[in-house]
Short mmCIF file of C-alpha atoms in Angstrom, two decimals:
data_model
loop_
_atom_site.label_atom_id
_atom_site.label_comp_id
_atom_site.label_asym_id
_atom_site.label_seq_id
_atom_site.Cartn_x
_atom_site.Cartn_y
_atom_site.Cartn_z
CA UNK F 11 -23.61 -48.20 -72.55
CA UNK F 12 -23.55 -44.48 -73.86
CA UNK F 13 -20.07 -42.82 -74.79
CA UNK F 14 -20.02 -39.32 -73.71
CA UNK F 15 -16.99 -38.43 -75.42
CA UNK F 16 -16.83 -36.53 -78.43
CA UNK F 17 -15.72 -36.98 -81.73
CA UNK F 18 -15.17 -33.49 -83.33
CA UNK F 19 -15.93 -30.12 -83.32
CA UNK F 20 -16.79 -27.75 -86.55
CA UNK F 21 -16.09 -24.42 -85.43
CA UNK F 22 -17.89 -21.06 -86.73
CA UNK F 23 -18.48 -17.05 -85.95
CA UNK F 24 -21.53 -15.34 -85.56
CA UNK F 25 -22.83 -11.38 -85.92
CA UNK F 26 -26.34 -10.49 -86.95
CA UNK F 27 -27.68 -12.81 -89.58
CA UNK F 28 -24.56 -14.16 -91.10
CA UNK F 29 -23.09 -17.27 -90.62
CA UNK F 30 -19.31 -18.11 -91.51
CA UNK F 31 -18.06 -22.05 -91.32
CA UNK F 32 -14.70 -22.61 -90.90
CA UNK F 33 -13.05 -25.99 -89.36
CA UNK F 34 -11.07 -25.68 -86.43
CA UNK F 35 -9.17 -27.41 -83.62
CA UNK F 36 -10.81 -27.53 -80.25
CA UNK F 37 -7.90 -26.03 -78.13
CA UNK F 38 -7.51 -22.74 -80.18
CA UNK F 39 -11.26 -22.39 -80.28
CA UNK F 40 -11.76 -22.68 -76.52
CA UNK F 41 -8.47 -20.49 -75.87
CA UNK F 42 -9.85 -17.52 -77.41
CA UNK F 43 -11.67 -14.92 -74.38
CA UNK F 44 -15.04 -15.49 -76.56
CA UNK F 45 -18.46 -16.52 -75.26
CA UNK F 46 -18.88 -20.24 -76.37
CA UNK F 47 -22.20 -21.25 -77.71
CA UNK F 48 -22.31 -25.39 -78.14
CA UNK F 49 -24.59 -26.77 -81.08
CA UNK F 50 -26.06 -30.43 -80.80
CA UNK F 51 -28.04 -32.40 -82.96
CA UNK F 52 -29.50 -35.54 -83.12
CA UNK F 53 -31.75 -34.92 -79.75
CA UNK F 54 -34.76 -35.66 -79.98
CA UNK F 55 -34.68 -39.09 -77.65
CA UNK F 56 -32.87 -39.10 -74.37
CA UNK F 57 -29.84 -40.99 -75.05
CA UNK F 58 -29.29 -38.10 -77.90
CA UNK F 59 -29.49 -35.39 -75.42
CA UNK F 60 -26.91 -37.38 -73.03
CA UNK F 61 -24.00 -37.89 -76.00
CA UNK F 62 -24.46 -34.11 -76.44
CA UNK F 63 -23.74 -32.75 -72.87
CA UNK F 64 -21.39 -35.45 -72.61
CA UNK F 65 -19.74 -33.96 -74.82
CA UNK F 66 -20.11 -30.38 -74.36
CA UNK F 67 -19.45 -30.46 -70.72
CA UNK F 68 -15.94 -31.17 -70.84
CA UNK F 69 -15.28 -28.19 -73.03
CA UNK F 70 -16.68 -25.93 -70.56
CA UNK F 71 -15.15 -27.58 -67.86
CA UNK F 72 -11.84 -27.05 -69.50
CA UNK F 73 -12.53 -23.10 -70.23
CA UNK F 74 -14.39 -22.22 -66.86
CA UNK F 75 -11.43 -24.07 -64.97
CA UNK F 76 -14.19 -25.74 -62.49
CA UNK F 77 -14.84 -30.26 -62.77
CA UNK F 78 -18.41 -30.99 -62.44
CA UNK F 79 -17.58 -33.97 -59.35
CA UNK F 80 -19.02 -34.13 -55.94
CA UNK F 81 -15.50 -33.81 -54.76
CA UNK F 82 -15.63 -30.30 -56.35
CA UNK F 83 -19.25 -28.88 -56.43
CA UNK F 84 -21.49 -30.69 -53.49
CA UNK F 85 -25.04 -29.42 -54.47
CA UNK F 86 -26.49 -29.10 -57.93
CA UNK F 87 -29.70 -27.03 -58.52
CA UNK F 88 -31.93 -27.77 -62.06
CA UNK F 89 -33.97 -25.52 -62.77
CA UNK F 90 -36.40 -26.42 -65.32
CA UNK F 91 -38.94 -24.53 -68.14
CA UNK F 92 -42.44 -24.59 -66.70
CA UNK F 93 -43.81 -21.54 -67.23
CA UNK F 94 -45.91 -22.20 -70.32
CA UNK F 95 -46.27 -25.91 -69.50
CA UNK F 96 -48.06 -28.25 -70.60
CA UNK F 97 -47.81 -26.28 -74.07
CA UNK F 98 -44.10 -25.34 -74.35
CA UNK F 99 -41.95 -26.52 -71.42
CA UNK F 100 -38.73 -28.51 -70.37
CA UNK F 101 -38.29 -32.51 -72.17
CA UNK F 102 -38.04 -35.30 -70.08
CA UNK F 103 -35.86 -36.53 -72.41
CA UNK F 104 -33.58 -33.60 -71.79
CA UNK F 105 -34.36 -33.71 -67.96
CA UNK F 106 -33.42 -37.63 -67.93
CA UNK F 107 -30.91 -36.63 -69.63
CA UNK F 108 -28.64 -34.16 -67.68
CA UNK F 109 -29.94 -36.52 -64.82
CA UNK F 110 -28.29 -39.38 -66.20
CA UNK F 111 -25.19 -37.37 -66.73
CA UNK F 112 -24.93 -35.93 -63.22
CA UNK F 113 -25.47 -39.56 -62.63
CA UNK F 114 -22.57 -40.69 -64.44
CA UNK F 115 -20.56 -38.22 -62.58
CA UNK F 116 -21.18 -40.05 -59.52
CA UNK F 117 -23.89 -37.67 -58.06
CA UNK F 118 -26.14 -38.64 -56.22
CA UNK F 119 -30.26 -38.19 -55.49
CA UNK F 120 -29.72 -36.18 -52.42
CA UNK F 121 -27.18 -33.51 -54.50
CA UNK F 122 -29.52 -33.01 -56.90
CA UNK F 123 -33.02 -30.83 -56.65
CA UNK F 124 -35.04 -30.08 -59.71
CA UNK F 125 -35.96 -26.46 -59.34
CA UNK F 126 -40.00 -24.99 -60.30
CA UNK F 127 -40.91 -21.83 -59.51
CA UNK F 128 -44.58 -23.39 -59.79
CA UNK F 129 -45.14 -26.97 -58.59
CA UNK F 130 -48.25 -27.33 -60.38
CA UNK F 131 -47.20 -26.56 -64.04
CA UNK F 132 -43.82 -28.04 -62.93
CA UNK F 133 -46.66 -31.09 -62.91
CA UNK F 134 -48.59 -30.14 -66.18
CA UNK F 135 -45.15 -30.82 -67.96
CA UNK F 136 -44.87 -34.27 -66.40
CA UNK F 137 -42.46 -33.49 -63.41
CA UNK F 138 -43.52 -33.97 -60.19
CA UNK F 139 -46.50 -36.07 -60.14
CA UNK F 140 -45.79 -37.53 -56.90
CA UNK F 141 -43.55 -34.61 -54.92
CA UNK F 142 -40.48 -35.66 -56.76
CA UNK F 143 -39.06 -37.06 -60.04
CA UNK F 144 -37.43 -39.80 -60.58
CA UNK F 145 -36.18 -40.19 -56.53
CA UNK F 146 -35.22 -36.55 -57.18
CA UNK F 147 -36.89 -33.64 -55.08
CA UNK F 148 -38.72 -30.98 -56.57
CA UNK F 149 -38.49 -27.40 -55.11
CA UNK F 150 -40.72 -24.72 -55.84
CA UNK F 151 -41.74 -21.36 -54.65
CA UNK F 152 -44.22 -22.60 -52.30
CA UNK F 153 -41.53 -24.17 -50.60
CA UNK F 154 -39.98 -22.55 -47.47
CA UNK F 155 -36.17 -23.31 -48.73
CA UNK F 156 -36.89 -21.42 -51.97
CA UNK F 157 -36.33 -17.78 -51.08
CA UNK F 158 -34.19 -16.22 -48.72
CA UNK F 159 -36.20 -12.51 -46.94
CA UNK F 160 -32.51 -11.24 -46.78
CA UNK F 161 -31.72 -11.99 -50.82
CA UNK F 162 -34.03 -9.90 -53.42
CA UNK F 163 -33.86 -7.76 -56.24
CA UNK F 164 -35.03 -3.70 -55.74
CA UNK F 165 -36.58 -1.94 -57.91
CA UNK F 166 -38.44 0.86 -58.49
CA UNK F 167 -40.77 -0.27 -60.85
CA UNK F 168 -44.47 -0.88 -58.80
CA UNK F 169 -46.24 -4.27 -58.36
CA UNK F 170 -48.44 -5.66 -61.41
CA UNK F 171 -52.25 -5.97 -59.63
CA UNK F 172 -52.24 -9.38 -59.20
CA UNK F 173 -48.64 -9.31 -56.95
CA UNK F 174 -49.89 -6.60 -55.13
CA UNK F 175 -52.81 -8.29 -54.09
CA UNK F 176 -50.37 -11.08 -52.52
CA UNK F 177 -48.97 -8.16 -50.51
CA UNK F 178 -52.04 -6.78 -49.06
CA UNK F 179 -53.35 -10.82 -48.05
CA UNK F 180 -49.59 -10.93 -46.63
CA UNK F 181 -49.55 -7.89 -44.67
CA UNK F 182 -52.99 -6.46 -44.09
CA UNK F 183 -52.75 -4.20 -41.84
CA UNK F 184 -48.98 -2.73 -42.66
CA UNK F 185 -49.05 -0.66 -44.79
CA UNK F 186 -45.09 0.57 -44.57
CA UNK F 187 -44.40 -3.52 -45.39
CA UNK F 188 -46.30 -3.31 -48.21
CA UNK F 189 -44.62 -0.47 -49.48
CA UNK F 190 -41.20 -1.82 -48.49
CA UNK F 191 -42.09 -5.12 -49.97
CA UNK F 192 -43.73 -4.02 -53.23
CA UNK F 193 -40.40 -3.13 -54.73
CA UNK F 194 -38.14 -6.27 -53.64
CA UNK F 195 -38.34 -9.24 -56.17
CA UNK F 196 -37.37 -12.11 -54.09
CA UNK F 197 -34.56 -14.20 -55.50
CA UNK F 198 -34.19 -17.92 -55.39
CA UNK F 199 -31.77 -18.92 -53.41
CA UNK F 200 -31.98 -22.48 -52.85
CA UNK F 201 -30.00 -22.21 -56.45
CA UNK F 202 -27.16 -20.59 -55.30
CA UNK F 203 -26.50 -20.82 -51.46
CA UNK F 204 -25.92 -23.37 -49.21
CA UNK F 205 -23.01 -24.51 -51.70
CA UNK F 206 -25.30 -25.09 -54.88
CA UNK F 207 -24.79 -24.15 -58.16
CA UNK F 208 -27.48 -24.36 -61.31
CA UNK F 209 -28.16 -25.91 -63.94
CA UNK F 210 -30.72 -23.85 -66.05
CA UNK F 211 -33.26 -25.67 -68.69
CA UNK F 212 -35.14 -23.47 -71.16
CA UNK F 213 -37.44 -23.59 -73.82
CA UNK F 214 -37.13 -20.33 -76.48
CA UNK F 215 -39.93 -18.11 -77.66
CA UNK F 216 -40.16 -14.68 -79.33
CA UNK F 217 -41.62 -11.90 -77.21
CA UNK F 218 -42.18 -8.52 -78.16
CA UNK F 219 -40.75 -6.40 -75.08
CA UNK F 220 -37.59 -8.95 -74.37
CA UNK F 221 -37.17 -10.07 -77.83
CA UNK F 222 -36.69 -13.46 -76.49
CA UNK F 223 -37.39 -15.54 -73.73
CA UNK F 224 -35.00 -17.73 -72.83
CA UNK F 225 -32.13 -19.14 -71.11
CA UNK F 226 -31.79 -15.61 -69.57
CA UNK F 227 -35.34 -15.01 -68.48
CA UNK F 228 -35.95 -18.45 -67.48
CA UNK F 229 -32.79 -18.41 -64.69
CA UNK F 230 -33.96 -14.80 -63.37
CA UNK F 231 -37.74 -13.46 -63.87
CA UNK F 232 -38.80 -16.95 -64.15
CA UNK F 233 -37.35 -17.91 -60.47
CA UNK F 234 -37.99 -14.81 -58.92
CA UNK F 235 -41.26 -13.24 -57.16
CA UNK F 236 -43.24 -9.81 -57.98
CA UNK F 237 -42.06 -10.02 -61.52
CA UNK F 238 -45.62 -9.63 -63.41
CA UNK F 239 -44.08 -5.46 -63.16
CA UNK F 240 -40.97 -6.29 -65.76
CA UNK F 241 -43.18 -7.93 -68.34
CA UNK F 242 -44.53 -5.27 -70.20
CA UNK F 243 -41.33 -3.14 -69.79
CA UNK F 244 -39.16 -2.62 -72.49
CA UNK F 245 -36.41 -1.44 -70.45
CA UNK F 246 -36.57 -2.54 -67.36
CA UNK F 247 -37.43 -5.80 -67.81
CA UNK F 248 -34.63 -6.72 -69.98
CA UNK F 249 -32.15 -4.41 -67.28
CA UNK F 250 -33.97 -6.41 -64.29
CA UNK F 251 -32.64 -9.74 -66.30
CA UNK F 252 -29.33 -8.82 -66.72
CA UNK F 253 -28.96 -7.15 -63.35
CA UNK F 254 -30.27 -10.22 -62.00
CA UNK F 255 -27.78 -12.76 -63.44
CA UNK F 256 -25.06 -10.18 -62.52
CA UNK F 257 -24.90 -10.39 -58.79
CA UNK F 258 -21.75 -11.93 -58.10
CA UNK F 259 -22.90 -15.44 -56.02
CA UNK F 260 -26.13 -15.79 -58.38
CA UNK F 261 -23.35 -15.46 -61.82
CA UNK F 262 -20.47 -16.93 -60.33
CA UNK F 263 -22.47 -20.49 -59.19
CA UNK F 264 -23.91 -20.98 -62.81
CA UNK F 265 -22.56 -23.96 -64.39
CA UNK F 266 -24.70 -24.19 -67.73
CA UNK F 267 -27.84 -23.89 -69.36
CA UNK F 268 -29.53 -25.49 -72.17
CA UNK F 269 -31.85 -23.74 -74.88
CA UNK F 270 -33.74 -26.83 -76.54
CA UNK F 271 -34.94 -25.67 -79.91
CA UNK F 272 -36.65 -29.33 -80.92
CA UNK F 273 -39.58 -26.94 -80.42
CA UNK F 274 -40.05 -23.64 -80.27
CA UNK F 275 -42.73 -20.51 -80.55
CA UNK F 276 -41.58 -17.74 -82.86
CA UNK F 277 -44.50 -15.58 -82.25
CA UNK F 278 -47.74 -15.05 -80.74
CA UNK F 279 -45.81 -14.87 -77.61
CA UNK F 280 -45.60 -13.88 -74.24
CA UNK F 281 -48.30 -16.36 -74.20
CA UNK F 282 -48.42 -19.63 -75.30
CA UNK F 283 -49.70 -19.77 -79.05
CA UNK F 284 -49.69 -23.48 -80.83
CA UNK F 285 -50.48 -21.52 -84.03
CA UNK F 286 -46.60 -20.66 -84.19
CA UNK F 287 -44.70 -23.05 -82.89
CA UNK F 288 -41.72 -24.83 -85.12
CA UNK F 289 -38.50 -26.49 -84.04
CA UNK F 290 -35.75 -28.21 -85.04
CA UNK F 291 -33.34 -30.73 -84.24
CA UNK F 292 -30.77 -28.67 -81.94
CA UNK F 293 -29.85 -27.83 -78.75
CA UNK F 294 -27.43 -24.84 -77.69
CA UNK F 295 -25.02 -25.45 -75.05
CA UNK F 296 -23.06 -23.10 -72.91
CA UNK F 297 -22.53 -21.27 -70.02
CA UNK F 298 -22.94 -17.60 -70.67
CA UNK F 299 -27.24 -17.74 -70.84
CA UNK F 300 -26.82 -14.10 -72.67
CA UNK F 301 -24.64 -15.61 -75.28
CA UNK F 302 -27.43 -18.49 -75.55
CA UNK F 303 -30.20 -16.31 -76.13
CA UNK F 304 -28.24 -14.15 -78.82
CA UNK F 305 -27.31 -17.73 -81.08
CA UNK F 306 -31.11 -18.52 -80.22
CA UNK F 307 -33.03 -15.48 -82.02
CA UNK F 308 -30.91 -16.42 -85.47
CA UNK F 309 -33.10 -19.64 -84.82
CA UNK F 310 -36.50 -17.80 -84.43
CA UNK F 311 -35.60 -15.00 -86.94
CA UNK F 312 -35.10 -17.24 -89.69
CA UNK F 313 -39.14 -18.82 -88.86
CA UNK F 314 -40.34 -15.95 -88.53
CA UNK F 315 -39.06 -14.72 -91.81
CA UNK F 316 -40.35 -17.66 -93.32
CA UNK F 317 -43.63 -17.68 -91.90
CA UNK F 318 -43.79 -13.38 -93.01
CA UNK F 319 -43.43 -11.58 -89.57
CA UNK F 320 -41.89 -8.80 -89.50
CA UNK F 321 -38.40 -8.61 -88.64
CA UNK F 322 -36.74 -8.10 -84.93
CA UNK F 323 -34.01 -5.87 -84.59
CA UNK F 324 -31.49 -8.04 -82.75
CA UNK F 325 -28.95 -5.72 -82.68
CA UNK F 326 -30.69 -3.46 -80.69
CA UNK F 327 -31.98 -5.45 -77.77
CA UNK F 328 -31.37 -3.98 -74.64
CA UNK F 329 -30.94 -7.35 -72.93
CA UNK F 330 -27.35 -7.77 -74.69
CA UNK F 331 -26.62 -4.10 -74.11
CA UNK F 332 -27.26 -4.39 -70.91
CA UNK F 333 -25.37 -7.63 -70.30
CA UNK F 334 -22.13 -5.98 -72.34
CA UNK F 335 -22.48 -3.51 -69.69
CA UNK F 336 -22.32 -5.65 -66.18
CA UNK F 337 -20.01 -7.33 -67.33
CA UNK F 338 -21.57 -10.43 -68.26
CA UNK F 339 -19.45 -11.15 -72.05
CA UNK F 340 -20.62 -9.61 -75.25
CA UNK F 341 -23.12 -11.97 -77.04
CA UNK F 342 -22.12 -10.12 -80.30
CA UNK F 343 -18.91 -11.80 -80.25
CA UNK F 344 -19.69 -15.73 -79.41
CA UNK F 345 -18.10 -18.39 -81.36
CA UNK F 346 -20.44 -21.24 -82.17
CA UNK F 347 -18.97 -25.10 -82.04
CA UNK F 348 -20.76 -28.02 -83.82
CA UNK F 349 -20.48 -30.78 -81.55
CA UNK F 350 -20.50 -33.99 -83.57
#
């Protein structure tokens, strides 16, 4: 039997490159109108990862005023890390995990869908093999419940080659279509209607036009269609994100996400490089997936320092700017708790 309660907390600020430890009480930290990032060690096996969001769930519970219950929220939607999988992707251990937990809170198989933008690398990281996981379905993009025609993102920005290829297959002989089409970025509702609300699952790594890729990126670009057009963007990639997250029934129906740092890339990125991985034991909690990403590059800019790359400006993001801006908390400001 696994105790998901927790023991203490060891409170401490954040801005830039500086850390400050102070101890503190949990009520007057999670009082304070301050985006909450949750640290975690000790999980690297699966009952590790359960005592930590057994523990860190209840704290956001008790700031976002919601109780994760079926009586409460009916439909649960995880979406998982694939992208770069088999290389760098979402743990089973961490999947088991928050499946375990959801368990424990009385939920079950059929209020609960794994979520892959791409069955078959959702299958290169070990999810999947046989149309589900673990009794759990697996949804992906190919599915027809996945996107919604009436729910997408517009944007100026034109179609990488490759997604406007899928365009002229899909409509070859409409032209107007494809130029109505080309700019929409088709969002993924099965997350976020019909009652659902997300769980999101990423891996971290360094990127040279986002400055990370993350919690944030994972929950929007990495669930969404025609996106290949943001990645090279400095600024509208990073604005598409955060304008993303910020529609009202997409933000409002998050209930967490993860950032699992037990492995990592710090460079070489968008791609997936083995040459620079590194990791650690630690996994950020919270519910703000801005605030995540923010606590997350202290993580990579200390191996990259280490390892003799050259210095990200953090500061300036546009990601964070952009988040402060819509509304969605300023990462600047978080408060970091030590779960122990």
């Amino acid at each position: 039997m696994v105790c998901l309660f927790f023991h203490s907390l060891v409170c401490f600020s954040w801005s830039g490159e500086r850390d400050s430890m102070a101890i503190a009480r949990i009520s007057s930290g999670l009082n304070e109108p301050r985006e909450m990032v949750f640290h975690a060690s000790e999980v690297e096996s699966r009952r590790g990862c359960l005592q930590a969001i057994g523990r860190a769930v209840p704290l956001i519970e008790k700031q976002r005023g919601w109780r994760l219950i079926p009586e409460e929220i009916a439909k649960i939607a995880i979406n998982l890390d694939v992208e770069l999988s088999p290389g760098l992707a979402s743990r089973p251990n961490l999947v088991d995990a928050t499946l375990d937990f959801l368990e424990f809170r009385r939920y079950g198989k059929g209020s609960v869908m794994l979520v892959a933008k791409s069955m078959a690398k959702a299958k290169q990281a070990g999810f999947g093999l046989s149309g589900e996981y673990r009794g759990y379905s697996i949804v992906s993009s190919e599915d027809p419940e996945y996107f919604d025609e009436d729910w997408y993102h517009d944007s100026p920005l034109p179609p990488a080659v490759t997604d406007r290829a899928k365009l002229l297959l899909k409509y070859p002989n409409d032209l107007a279509a494809r130029l109505r089409e080309e700019r929409k970025s088709g969002l993924p509702t099965v997350m976020f209607l019909e009652h659902a609300r997300w769980i999101n699952l990423a891996v971290a790594r360094d990127d040279l036009v986002f400055g990370i890729r993350g919690a944030s990126a994972n929950a929007t670009l990495g669930t969404c269609s025609n996106v290949r057009r943001f990645m090279n963007d400095p600024t509208l990639g990073p604005a598409a994100t955060a304008e993303i997250l910020a529609i009202p029934e997409f933000w409002e129906n998050r209930l967490f996400s993860i950032v699992d740092l037990t492995e990592y890339q710090f460079a070489g990125g968008p791609g997936f490089d083995a040459e620079f991985l590194g990791g650690r034991d630690l996994l950020l909690i919270g519910d703000n997936p801005i605030a995540l990403d923010f606590r997350a590059l202290h993580f990579l800019a200390e191996a990259r320092q280490s390892h003799g790359f050259k210095k990200r400006d953090v500061q300036g993001l546009p990601l964070f700017r952009f988040g402060r801006d819509l509304g969605l908390g300023d990462a600047r400001e978080l408060k970091a708790l030590e779960l122990r």
